[in-house]
Amino acid sequence: MKSTFDSGPQSTSTSDAESPASALSPGERIKTLVILGASGDLTGRLLLPGVAKLIASGRAPGLKLVGAGNDAWPAQQWQDRLTESFADALAPGGVSTADGIAELKSVQADSTYHQLDVTAKGVLGTFLKTVEGPVALYFALPPAVSQKACEILSTEDLPAGTRLVMEKPFGSSTESAQDLNATLAKLVPEDHIHRVDHFLGKSTVLNIMGLRFANRLLEHSWNRDHIEKVEIVFDEPLTLENRARYYDHAGAGRDMIQSHLLQIMAIMAMEPPATLDEEDVRSNIAAVLRASNVGEGADLERYTRRARYTAGTIADRAVPNYLDEEGVDPANGTETLAEVEVFVSNWRWAGVPFILRSGKALGRARKEAVVTFKPVPHLPLGFKGTDSPTRLHIGFGPETLTLDLDVNGPGDLFTLDRVQLQASLASDPLLPYGEVLDGVLSADPLLSVRGDTAEECWRIVEPTFAAWKANEVPLEDYPAGSLGPDNWSTSNDES
Ligand code: NDP
């Protein structure tokens, strides 16, 4: 099937939907957030606490909150869920202000829950006409249910100005992402669609862009002439945590690399945008992904690695073998640790590997991008010591910047010592979903994944997933609590 995005410039022009008669006037915000899947796990654990922080910080004035689910819930059950999810934000301190807390209490008191089967014709469309707009419609639903709901909505009129918020996974292949994009394009213009990637919090994105594009020294050497490799690592000690129903089909590759890590890579590798306008930024992100592939040829055994954890110990907790976790089907061959080398075929990056790695049940949490610079062309004879490469670490939690350099330390003048220059970077005190929702409610798609980009991310990893499925790349193992197999490309050495 042909991509929805093949025909020229992006944004509103790619949509079959009518143009946004409803565009918000400058500074105007979304009036009502409707959460579909209000009884689900994502809503309770991540969305509602994020909304609460945003409101309690005073950054979502006048918002109305509506929940909808398949089951009938008495009003009190919804109120109880809000009370539980809002507890942190209602406590004074942190980002919460007295006015914000008062506002949050008022939002909760006015909030309603509705039983809606969104896969039944006419139900959601009719309901939306009763809600004060403009509305952001958050699809916190199983992917197949979201797809069906959107297909039904595409035959009805959506209220003017509606924004659609789509969760990951966005499709399960290039083709299914194209199909979903084609359906969404019948509903609203592209810049009214927020495909959520909560790793693209404002602070992470702006920290990388500020570092790269506001420092002549860095941007000057940000290319194949000076950079040996870039590693983007999200290792976590968390294990399956009862999420087999989702994770045993996704694995580390689909869960992390296909979405979050490719997005971070694109921001690390993109060309400088002229402005921070969504169109400039997202077009440059799309361009760099279009130039990206896993490996430099068909040899995916050389450029990709996968492994699965066996029994072990993490912080004194005994962790069972992944295959013994409840709900896991060995026939799925799921990897819990994955690493791929992506190459960007353009003048800036030709030949430089971007090594993306993520896994569970590891002995150390590690969330960072590491840029390793090439060695100096000649180290004057006579220097002794480390002779290690210059490395720049961008930490994603906490948000930090560390530059590893070799210098003449305090001892022998001829001996080089390793030093680290460290700084803390800005981090938004909102939870990741608070940052995402701030973008949605201010109708700014800057931090949302554009449709063509979602398709590109599947195209980049599909040959890898096919090779893994065909067992062309061995599935290794590692004990839970270890640092993973020790022969992989990503350095386990953090310095
Ligand atoms: P859950 O299974 O916990 O919740 C699904 C929700 O969808 C329930 O509220 C359910 O309502 C509702 N629902 C199902 N069918 C219908 C229908 N026909 N009409 C109306 N509502 C319906 O899923 P999650 O919360 O875990 O996930 C939701 C989405 O978020 C998925 O796309 C997932 O991939 C994504 N996601 C989830 C994360 C997580 O940590 N949970 C993390 C990142 C993304 P009812 O209970 O009444 O049947």
Short mmCIF file of N, CA and C and ligand atoms in Angstrom, two decimals, residues 37-42 45 69-71 116-119 140-143 145 167-169 243 245, ligand 1:
data_model
loop_
_atom_site.label_atom_id
_atom_site.label_comp_id
_atom_site.label_asym_id
_atom_site.label_seq_id
_atom_site.Cartn_x
_atom_site.Cartn_y
_atom_site.Cartn_z
N GLY A 37 -11.07 4.62 27.55
CA GLY A 37 -10.24 3.62 28.25
C GLY A 37 -9.93 4.13 29.65
N ALA A 38 -10.91 4.85 30.22
CA ALA A 38 -10.70 5.52 31.51
C ALA A 38 -10.50 4.53 32.65
N SER A 39 -10.95 3.28 32.44
CA SER A 39 -10.80 2.29 33.51
C SER A 39 -9.51 1.49 33.36
N GLY A 40 -8.71 1.77 32.33
CA GLY A 40 -7.55 0.95 32.02
C GLY A 40 -6.30 1.28 32.84
N ASP A 41 -5.29 0.46 32.62
CA ASP A 41 -4.03 0.57 33.37
C ASP A 41 -3.27 1.87 33.05
N LEU A 42 -3.13 2.17 31.78
CA LEU A 42 -2.40 3.38 31.39
C LEU A 42 -3.02 4.62 32.02
N ARG A 45 -2.35 4.63 35.97
CA ARG A 45 -0.96 4.74 36.44
C ARG A 45 -0.23 5.95 35.89
N GLY A 69 -15.52 4.39 29.42
CA GLY A 69 -15.06 3.00 29.39
C GLY A 69 -16.17 2.10 28.90
N ASN A 70 -15.84 0.86 28.72
CA ASN A 70 -16.80 -0.11 28.19
C ASN A 70 -17.80 -0.52 29.26
N ASP A 71 -17.33 -0.61 30.50
CA ASP A 71 -18.19 -1.06 31.59
C ASP A 71 -18.94 0.13 32.21
N LEU A 116 -19.42 3.92 27.27
CA LEU A 116 -19.53 4.04 25.80
C LEU A 116 -18.83 2.86 25.15
N ASP A 117 -19.49 2.13 24.32
CA ASP A 117 -18.79 1.13 23.51
C ASP A 117 -18.36 1.85 22.23
N VAL A 118 -17.10 2.16 22.16
CA VAL A 118 -16.63 3.01 21.05
C VAL A 118 -16.60 2.25 19.73
N THR A 119 -16.83 0.93 19.79
CA THR A 119 -16.86 0.17 18.53
C THR A 119 -18.29 0.05 17.99
N ALA A 140 -6.85 5.72 24.96
CA ALA A 140 -6.10 4.83 25.87
C ALA A 140 -6.76 3.46 25.82
N LEU A 141 -6.82 2.91 24.64
CA LEU A 141 -7.58 1.69 24.34
C LEU A 141 -6.65 0.65 23.75
N PRO A 142 -7.04 -0.63 23.78
CA PRO A 142 -6.25 -1.61 23.03
C PRO A 142 -6.17 -1.16 21.56
N PRO A 143 -4.99 -1.36 20.91
CA PRO A 143 -4.80 -0.85 19.55
C PRO A 143 -5.91 -1.23 18.58
N VAL A 145 -9.00 -1.83 19.20
CA VAL A 145 -10.23 -1.08 19.52
C VAL A 145 -10.10 0.36 19.02
N GLU A 167 -2.04 6.32 21.23
CA GLU A 167 -0.98 5.71 22.04
C GLU A 167 -0.12 4.76 21.21
N LYS A 168 1.01 4.40 21.75
CA LYS A 168 1.81 3.35 21.13
C LYS A 168 1.24 1.99 21.51
N PRO A 169 1.38 0.94 20.74
CA PRO A 169 2.08 0.96 19.46
C PRO A 169 1.21 1.56 18.36
N ARG A 243 3.28 -7.91 32.83
CA ARG A 243 2.79 -7.32 31.57
C ARG A 243 2.99 -8.27 30.39
N ARG A 245 1.03 -10.06 28.71
CA ARG A 245 0.02 -9.98 27.64
C ARG A 245 0.49 -9.02 26.54
P1 NDP B 1 -6.10 -1.92 29.48
O1 NDP B 1 -6.46 -3.25 28.91
O2 NDP B 1 -5.69 -1.84 30.90
O3 NDP B 1 -7.34 -0.92 29.30
C1 NDP B 1 -8.08 -0.88 28.12
C2 NDP B 1 -9.23 0.08 28.27
O4 NDP B 1 -9.95 0.09 27.05
C3 NDP B 1 -10.22 -0.26 29.38
O5 NDP B 1 -10.59 0.93 30.02
C4 NDP B 1 -11.41 -0.84 28.61
O6 NDP B 1 -12.66 -0.59 29.24
C5 NDP B 1 -11.36 0.00 27.36
N1 NDP B 1 -12.09 -0.63 26.26
C6 NDP B 1 -11.85 -1.82 25.67
N2 NDP B 1 -12.75 -2.04 24.69
C7 NDP B 1 -13.58 -0.95 24.67
C8 NDP B 1 -14.68 -0.57 23.89
N3 NDP B 1 -15.18 -1.36 22.90
N4 NDP B 1 -15.27 0.63 24.14
C9 NDP B 1 -14.82 1.42 25.12
N5 NDP B 1 -13.76 1.12 25.90
C10 NDP B 1 -13.16 -0.05 25.67
O7 NDP B 1 -4.98 -1.32 28.50
P2 NDP B 1 -3.79 -0.28 28.86
O8 NDP B 1 -4.35 0.81 29.68
O9 NDP B 1 -2.63 -1.04 29.39
O10 NDP B 1 -3.34 0.23 27.42
C11 NDP B 1 -4.11 1.16 26.67
C12 NDP B 1 -3.25 1.67 25.51
O11 NDP B 1 -2.11 2.32 26.02
C13 NDP B 1 -2.73 0.56 24.60
O12 NDP B 1 -2.67 1.05 23.29
C14 NDP B 1 -1.31 0.32 25.11
O13 NDP B 1 -0.46 -0.20 24.11
C15 NDP B 1 -0.91 1.75 25.49
N6 NDP B 1 0.16 1.84 26.48
C16 NDP B 1 0.00 1.27 27.71
C17 NDP B 1 1.00 1.38 28.67
C18 NDP B 1 0.84 0.82 30.03
O14 NDP B 1 1.79 0.93 30.84
N7 NDP B 1 -0.29 0.25 30.37
C19 NDP B 1 2.28 2.07 28.36
C20 NDP B 1 2.33 2.67 27.04
C21 NDP B 1 1.30 2.53 26.16
P3 NDP B 1 -13.30 -1.70 30.20
O15 NDP B 1 -12.31 -1.93 31.31
O16 NDP B 1 -14.53 -1.04 30.67
O17 NDP B 1 -13.50 -2.93 29.35
#
